[in-house]
Short mmCIF file of C-alpha atoms and ligand atoms in Angstrom, two decimals:
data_model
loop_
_atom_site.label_atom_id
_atom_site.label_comp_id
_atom_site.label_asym_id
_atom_site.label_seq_id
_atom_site.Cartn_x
_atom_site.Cartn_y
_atom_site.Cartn_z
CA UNK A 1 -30.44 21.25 52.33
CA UNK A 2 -26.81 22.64 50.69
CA UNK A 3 -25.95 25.69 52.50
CA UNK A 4 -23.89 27.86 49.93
CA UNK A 5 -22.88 30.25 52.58
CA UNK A 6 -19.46 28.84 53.76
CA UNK A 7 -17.65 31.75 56.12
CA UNK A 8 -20.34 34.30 55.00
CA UNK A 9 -19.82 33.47 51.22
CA UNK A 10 -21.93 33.02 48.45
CA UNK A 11 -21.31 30.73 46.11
CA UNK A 12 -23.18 31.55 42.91
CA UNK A 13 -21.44 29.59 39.83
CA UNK A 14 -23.77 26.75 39.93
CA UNK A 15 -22.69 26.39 36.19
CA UNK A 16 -19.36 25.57 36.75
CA UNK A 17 -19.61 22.80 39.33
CA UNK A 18 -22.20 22.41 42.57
CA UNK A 19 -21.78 21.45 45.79
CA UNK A 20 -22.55 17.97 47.13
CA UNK A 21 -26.11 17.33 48.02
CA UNK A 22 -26.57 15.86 52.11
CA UNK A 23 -28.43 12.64 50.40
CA UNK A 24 -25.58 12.32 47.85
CA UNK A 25 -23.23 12.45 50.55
CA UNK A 26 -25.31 9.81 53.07
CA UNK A 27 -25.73 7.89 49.96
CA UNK A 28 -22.13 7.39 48.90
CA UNK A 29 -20.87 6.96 52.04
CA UNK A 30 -20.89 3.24 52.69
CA UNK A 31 -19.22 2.67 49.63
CA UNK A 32 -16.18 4.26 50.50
CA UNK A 33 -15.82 2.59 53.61
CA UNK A 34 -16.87 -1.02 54.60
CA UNK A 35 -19.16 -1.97 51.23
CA UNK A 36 -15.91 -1.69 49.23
CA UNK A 37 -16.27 -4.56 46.68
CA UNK A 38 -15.30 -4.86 43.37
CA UNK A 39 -18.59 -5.12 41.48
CA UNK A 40 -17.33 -7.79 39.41
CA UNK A 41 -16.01 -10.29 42.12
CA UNK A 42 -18.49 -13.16 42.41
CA UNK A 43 -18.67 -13.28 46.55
CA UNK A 44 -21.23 -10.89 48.27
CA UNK A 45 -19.05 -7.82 48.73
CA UNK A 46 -19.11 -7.70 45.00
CA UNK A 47 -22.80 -9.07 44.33
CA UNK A 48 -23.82 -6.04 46.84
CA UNK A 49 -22.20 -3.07 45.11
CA UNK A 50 -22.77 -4.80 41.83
CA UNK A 51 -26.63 -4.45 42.87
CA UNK A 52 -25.80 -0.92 44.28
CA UNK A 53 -24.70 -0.13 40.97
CA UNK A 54 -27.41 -1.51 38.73
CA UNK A 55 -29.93 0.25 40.98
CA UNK A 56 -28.51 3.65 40.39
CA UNK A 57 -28.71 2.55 36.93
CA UNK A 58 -32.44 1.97 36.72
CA UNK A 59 -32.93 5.28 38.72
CA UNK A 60 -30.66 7.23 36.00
CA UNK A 61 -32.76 5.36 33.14
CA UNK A 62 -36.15 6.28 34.73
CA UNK A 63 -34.99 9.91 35.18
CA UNK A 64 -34.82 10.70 31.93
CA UNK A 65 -37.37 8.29 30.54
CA UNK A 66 -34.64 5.58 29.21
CA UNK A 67 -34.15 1.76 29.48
CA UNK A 68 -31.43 0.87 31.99
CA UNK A 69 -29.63 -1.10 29.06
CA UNK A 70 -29.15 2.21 28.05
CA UNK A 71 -27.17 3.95 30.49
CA UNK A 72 -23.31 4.10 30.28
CA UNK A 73 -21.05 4.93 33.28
CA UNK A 74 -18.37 7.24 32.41
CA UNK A 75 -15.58 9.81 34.33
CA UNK A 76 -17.96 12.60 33.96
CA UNK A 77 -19.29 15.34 31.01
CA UNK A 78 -15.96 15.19 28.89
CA UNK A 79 -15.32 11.73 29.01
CA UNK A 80 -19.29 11.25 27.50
CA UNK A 81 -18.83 14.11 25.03
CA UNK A 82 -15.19 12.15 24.07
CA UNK A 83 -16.58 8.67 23.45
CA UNK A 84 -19.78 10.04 21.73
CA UNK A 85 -17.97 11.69 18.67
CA UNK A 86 -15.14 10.06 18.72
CA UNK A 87 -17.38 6.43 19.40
CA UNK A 88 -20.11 7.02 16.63
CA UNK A 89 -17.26 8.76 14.28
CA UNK A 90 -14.46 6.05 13.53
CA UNK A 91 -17.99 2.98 13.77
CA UNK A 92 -19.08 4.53 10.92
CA UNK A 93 -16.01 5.92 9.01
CA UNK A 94 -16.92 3.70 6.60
CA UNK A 95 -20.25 5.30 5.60
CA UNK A 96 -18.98 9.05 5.90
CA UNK A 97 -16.35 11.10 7.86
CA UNK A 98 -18.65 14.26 7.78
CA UNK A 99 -19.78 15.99 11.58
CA UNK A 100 -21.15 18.64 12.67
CA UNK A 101 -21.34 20.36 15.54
CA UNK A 102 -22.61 24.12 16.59
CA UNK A 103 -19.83 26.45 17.26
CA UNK A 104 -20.84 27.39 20.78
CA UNK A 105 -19.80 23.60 22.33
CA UNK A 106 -17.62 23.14 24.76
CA UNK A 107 -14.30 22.06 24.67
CA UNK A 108 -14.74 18.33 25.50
CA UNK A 109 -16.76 18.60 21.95
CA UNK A 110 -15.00 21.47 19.96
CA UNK A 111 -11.44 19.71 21.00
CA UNK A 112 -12.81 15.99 20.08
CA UNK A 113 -13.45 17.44 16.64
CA UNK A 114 -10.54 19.00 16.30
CA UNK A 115 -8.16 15.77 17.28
CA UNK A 116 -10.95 14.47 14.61
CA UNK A 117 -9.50 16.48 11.86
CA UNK A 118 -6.33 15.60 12.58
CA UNK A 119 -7.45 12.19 11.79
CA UNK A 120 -9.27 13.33 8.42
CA UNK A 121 -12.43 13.78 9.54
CA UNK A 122 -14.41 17.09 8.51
CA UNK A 123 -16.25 19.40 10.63
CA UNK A 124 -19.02 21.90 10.45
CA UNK A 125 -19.60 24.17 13.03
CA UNK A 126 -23.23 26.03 12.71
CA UNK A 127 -23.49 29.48 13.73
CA UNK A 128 -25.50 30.82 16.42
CA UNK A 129 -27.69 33.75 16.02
CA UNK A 130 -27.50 36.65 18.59
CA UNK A 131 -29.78 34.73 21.24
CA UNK A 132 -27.11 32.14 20.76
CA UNK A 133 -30.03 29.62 18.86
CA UNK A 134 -29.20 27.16 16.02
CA UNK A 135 -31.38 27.45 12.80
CA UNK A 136 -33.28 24.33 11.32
CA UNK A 137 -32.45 25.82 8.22
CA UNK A 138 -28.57 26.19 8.82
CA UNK A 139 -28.89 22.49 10.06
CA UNK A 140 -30.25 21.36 7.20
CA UNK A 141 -28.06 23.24 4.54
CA UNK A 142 -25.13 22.08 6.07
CA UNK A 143 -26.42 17.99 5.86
CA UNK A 144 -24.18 15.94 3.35
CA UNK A 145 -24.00 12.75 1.90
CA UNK A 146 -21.46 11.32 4.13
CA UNK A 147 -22.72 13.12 6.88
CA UNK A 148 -22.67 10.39 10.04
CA UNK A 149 -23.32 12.29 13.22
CA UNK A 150 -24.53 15.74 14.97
CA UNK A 151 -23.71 17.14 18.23
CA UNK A 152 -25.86 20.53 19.50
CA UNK A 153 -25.88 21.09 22.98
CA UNK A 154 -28.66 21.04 25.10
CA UNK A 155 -27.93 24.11 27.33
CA UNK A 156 -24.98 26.20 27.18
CA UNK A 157 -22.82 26.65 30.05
CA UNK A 158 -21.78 29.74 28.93
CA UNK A 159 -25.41 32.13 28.00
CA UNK A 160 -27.94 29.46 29.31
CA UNK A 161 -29.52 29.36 26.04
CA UNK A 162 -31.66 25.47 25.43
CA UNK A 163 -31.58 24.59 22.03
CA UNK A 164 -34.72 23.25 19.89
CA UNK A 165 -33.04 19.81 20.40
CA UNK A 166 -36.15 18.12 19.55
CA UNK A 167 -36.86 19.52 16.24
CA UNK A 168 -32.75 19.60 15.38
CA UNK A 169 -32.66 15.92 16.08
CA UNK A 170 -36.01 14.94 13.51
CA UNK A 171 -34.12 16.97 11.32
CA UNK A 172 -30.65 14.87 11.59
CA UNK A 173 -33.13 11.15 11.36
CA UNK A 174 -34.94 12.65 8.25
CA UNK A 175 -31.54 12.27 6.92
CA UNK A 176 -30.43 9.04 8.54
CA UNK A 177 -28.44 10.61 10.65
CA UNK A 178 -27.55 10.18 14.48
CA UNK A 179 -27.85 12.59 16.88
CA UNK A 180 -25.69 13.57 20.31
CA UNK A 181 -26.30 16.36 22.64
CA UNK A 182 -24.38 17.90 25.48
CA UNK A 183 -26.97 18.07 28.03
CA UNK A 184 -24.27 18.43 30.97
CA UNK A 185 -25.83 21.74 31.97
CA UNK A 186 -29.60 20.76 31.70
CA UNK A 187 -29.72 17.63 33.37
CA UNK A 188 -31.55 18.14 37.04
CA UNK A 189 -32.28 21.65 35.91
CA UNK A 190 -34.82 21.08 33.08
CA UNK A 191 -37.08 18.17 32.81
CA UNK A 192 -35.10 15.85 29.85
CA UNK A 193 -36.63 13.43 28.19
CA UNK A 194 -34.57 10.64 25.91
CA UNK A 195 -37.88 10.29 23.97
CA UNK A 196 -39.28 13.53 23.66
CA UNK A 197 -35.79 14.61 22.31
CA UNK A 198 -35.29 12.05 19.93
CA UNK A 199 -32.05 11.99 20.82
CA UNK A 200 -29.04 8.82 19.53
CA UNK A 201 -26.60 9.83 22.39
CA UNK A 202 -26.85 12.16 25.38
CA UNK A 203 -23.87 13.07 27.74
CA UNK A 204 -24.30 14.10 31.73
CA UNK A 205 -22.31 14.86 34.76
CA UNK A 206 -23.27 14.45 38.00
CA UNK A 207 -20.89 17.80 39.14
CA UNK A 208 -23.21 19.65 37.52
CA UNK A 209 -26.54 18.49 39.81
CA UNK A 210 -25.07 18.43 43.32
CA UNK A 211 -23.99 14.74 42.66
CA UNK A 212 -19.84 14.08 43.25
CA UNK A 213 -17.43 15.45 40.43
CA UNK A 214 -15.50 12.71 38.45
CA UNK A 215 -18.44 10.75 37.74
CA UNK A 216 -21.10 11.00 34.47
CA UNK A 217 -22.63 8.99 32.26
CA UNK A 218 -23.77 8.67 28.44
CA UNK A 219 -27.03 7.29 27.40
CA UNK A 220 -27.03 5.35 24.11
CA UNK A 221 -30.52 4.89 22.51
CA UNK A 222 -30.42 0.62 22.51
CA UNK A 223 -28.41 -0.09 18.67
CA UNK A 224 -26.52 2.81 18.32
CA UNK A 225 -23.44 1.94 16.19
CA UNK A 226 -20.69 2.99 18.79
CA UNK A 227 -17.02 1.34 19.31
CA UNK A 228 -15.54 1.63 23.09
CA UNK A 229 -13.60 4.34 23.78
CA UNK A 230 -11.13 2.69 25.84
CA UNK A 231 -9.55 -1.25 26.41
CA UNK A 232 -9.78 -3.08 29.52
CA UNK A 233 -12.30 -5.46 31.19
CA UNK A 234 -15.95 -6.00 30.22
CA UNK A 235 -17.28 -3.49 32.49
CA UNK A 236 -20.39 -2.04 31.20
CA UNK A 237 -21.45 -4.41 28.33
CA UNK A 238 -17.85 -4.17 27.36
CA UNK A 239 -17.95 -1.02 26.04
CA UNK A 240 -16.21 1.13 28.57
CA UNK A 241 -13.46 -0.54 30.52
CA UNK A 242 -12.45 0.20 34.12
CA UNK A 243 -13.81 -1.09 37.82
CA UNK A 244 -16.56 0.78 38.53
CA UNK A 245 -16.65 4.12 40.82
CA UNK A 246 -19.58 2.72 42.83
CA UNK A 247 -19.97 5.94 44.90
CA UNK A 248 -19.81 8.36 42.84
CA UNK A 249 -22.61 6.37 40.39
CA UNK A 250 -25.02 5.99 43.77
CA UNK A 251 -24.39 9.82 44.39
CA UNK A 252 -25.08 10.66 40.97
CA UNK A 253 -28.27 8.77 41.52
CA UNK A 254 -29.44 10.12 44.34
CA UNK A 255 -28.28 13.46 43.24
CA UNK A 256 -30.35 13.29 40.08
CA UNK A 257 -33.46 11.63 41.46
CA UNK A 258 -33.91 14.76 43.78
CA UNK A 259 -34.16 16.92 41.12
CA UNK A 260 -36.53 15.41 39.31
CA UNK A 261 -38.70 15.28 42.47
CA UNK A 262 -37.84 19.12 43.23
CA UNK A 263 -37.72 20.49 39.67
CA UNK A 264 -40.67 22.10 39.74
CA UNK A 265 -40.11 23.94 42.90
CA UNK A 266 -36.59 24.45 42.37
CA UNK A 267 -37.01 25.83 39.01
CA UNK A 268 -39.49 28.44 40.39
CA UNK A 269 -37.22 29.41 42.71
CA UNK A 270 -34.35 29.92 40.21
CA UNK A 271 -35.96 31.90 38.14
CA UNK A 272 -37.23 34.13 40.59
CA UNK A 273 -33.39 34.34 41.85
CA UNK A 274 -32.77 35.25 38.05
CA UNK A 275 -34.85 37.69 37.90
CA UNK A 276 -34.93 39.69 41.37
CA UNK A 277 -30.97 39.70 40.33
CA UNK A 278 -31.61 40.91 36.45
CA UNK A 279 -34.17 43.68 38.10
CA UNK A 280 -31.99 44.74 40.68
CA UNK A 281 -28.59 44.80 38.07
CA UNK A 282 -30.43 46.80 35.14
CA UNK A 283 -32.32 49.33 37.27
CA UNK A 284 -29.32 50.68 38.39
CA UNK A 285 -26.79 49.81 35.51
CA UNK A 286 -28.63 50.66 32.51
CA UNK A 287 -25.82 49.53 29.64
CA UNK A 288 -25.65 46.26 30.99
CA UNK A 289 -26.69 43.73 28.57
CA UNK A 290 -27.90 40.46 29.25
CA UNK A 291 -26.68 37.42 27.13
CA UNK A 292 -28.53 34.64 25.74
CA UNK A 293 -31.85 33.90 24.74
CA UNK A 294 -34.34 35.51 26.98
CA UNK A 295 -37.01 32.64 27.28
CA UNK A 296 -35.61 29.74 26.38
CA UNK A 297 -32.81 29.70 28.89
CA UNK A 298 -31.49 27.69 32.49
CA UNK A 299 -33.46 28.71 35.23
CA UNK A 300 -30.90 30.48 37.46
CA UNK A 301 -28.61 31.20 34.71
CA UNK A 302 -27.63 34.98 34.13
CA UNK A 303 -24.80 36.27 31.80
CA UNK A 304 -24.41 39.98 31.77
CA UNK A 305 -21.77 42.48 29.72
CA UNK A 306 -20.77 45.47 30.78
CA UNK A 307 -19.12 47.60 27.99
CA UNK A 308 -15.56 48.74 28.69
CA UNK A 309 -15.27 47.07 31.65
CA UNK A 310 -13.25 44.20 32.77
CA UNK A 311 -15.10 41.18 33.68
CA UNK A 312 -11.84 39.35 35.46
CA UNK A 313 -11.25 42.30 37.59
CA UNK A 314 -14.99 42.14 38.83
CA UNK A 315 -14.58 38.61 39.62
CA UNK A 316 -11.71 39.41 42.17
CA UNK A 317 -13.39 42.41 43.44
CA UNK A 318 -16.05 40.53 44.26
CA UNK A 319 -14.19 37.05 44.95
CA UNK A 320 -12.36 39.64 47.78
CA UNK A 321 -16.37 40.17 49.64
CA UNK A 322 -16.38 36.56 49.62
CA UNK A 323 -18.85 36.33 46.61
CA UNK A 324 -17.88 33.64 43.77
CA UNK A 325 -19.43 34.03 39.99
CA UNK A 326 -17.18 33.49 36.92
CA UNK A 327 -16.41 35.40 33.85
CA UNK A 328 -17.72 33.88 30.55
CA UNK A 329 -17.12 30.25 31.23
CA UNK A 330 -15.49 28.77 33.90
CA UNK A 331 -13.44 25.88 32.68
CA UNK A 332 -11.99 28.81 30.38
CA UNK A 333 -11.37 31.12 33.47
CA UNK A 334 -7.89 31.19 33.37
CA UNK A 335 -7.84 31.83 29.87
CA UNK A 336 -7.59 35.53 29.24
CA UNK A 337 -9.03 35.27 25.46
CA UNK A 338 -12.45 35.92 24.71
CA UNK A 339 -15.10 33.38 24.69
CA UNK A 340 -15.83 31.43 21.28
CA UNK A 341 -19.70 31.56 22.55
CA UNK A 342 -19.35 35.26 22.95
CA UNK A 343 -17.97 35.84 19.99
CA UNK A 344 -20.30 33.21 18.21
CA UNK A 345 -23.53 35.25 19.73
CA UNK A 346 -21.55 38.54 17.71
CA UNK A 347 -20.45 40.69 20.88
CA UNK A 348 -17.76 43.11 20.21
CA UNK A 349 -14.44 42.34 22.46
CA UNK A 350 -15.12 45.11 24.48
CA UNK A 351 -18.51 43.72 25.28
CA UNK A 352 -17.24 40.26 25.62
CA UNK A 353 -14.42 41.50 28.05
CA UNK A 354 -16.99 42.43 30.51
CA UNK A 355 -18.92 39.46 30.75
CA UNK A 356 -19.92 38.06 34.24
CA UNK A 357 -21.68 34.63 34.65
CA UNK A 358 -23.92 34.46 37.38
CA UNK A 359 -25.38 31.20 38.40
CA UNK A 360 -27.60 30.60 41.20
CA UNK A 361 -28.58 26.64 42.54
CA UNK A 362 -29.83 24.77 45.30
CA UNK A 363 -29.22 26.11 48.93
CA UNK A 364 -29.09 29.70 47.21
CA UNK A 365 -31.82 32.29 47.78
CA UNK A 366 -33.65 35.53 46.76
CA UNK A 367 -31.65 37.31 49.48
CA UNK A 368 -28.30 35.79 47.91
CA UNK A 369 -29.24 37.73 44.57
CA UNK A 370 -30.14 40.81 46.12
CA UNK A 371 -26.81 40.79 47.98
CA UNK A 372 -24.93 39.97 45.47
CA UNK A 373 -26.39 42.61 43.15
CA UNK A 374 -25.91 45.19 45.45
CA UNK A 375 -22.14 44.46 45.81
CA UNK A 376 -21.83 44.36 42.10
CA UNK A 377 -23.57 47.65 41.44
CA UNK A 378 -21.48 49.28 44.41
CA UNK A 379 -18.19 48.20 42.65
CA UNK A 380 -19.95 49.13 39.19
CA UNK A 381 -20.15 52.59 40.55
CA UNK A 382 -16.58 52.92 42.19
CA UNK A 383 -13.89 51.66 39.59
N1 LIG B 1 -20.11 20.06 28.61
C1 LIG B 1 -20.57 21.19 29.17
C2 LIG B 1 -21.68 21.94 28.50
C3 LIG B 1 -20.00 21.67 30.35
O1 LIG B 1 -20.46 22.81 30.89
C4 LIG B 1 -18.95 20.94 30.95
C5 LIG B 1 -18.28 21.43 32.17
O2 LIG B 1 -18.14 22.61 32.39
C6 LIG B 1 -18.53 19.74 30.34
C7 LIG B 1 -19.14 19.33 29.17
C8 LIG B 1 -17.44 18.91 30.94
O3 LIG B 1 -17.93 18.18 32.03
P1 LIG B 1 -16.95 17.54 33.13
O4 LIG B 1 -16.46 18.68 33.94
O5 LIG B 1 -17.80 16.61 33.90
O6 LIG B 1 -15.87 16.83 32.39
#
């Protein structure tokens, strides 16, 4: 069990990276110290961490229902995202140089496309409506001819809204067209399904599910027309070059096959987090508004705006009582702009100023919402 209360703080931005789960840990550990070996020597040092490795790759595969020959070991979420648009773009340049994308990605996808235009390529980005939800209707209106690949996110890190990927995918292979999605932030926290989702490409990271950062992986439905993103050895089927990092993929195994055990539980637990928090927060602050669509959203995921206020100064405040959340999204957090998803979902920038990102995960609990609600409100009150 994770205990998120280092020095009497609470960590709450589960979004933004998690800590290490005890198993990942015990799990990783013999492969940074005396089962070193390269996976691709031929004595047993190597046969044994090749093994490790292939294990954790059946593991991944069974997690989320795909065949091991499917699984691709990469540097983490942006590294997948990279490869996928980038991969499936310039295969098929041939056929089309059309993409698109929703406009409330992240960066590893909104700045792949944009070193894509550079290159010639053309990019849609779909609007969101205020829940931050795609339309199957926008999707298919903006379908071309030389359309040759779509990327909509699974979950977003930023509102915790889950997209219909399911139907948004049929809607892409109606048209002979492949499909990616983002599912960095669902992964371990929603049951996902390669099948069920119909999904070409799907991109992971194992920071996100209490597994080590610096490690991910992308799963490639077997025949997807992909070139590899980077020149080297013949590591994994010789599309993606580089020794293996054989801890970090048996972390992210272990990491990932405990969620899929716990989900259930955990899930329960995180939404009751969510809510006991949401209660507590609107009770006593009634303009707060709460971003993102109400149902269809991460379990412990809560984004808030309060009008007029400033979002980065609550952080601090409440960074200073030993309580971390972010403001919108936390790879932006040293950005002082507003949010693309926040403007996407049609907040005004006084509204979208205010944002805080609350995030709850594993070794958090009821009391850690209540707590950190009350501090909130209390600073709410005073500035
Ligand atoms: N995609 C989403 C939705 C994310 O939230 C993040 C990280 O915040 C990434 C991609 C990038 O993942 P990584 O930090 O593993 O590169």
């Amino acid at each position: 069990m994770i205990d998120n209360h280092h020095k009497n703080n609470i960590y709450a931005d589960h979004s933004a990276t998690t800590p290490l789960l005890p198993e990942a840990l015990e799990a990783m550990l013999p492969y940074l110290k005396e089962d070193f070996g390269n996976p691709s020597s031929p004595y047993g040092r190597g046969v044994k961490t090749h093994h490790a490795v292939e294990d954790a790759r059946n593991v991944i595969a069974d997690c989320i229902h795909a065949r091991q020959n499917e699984i691709f070991f990469t540097s983490g979420g942006t590294e997948s995202d990279n490869w996928a648009l980038s991969g499936v773009a310039k295969t098929l340049k041939d056929k089309g140089k059309h993409i698109i994308v929703s406009s409330i990605e992240h960066h590893a996808v909104l700045n792949t496309c944009a070193a894509l235009e550079a290159e010639g390529y053309e990019v849609t980005f779909l609007p969101v409506d205020a829940n931050g939800m795609v339309t199957l209707s926008d999707l298919k209106r903006s379908i071309r001819e030389d359309t040759v690949l779509i990327s909509i996110m699974l979950a977003n890190n930023e509102i915790g809204t889950i997209q219909d990927i399911r139907s948004l995918a049929a809607i892409a292979h109606d048209h002979g067209v492949l499909f990616h999605t983002d599912a960095v932030q669902a992964i371990g926290h929603i049951p996902v399904n390669v099948k069920r989702l119909g999904v070409d490409l799907l991109s992971a990271s194992a920071h996100k599910f209490n597994g080590p950062q610096g490690c991910g992986f992308l799963y490639m439905k077997h025949g997807t027309p992909i070139k590899p993103f980077h020149h080297g050895g013949q590591q994994e089927a010789g599309l993606r070059a580089g020794t293996e990092n054989v801890a970090g993929i048996v972390g992210m195994a272990t990491a990932i096959q405990y969620h899929i055990r716990n989900m259930r539980e955990s899930e329960k637990r995180l939404k009751e987090m969510a809510k006991t928090f949401k209660d507590i927060v609107s009770d006593n602050i009634p303009q707060a508004i709460f971003n993102g669509d109400n149902r269809k959203r991460l379990p412990g995921h809560v984004s808030m705006s309060f009008p007029n206020r400033d979002g980065e100064a609550l952080l601090h405040l409440l960074d200073l009582k030993g309580i971390c959340v972010s403001t919108g999204a936390a790879c932006n957090s040293r950005s002082t702009e507003v949010s693309h998803v926040l403007r996407a979902i049609g907040l005004p920038v006084d509204v979208a100023k205010g944002t805080l990102r609350v995030t709850f995960g594993h070794g958090n609990t009821v009391h850690d919402a209540e707590t950190i609600a009350n501090k909130l409100i209390a600073l709410l009150k005073k500035i």
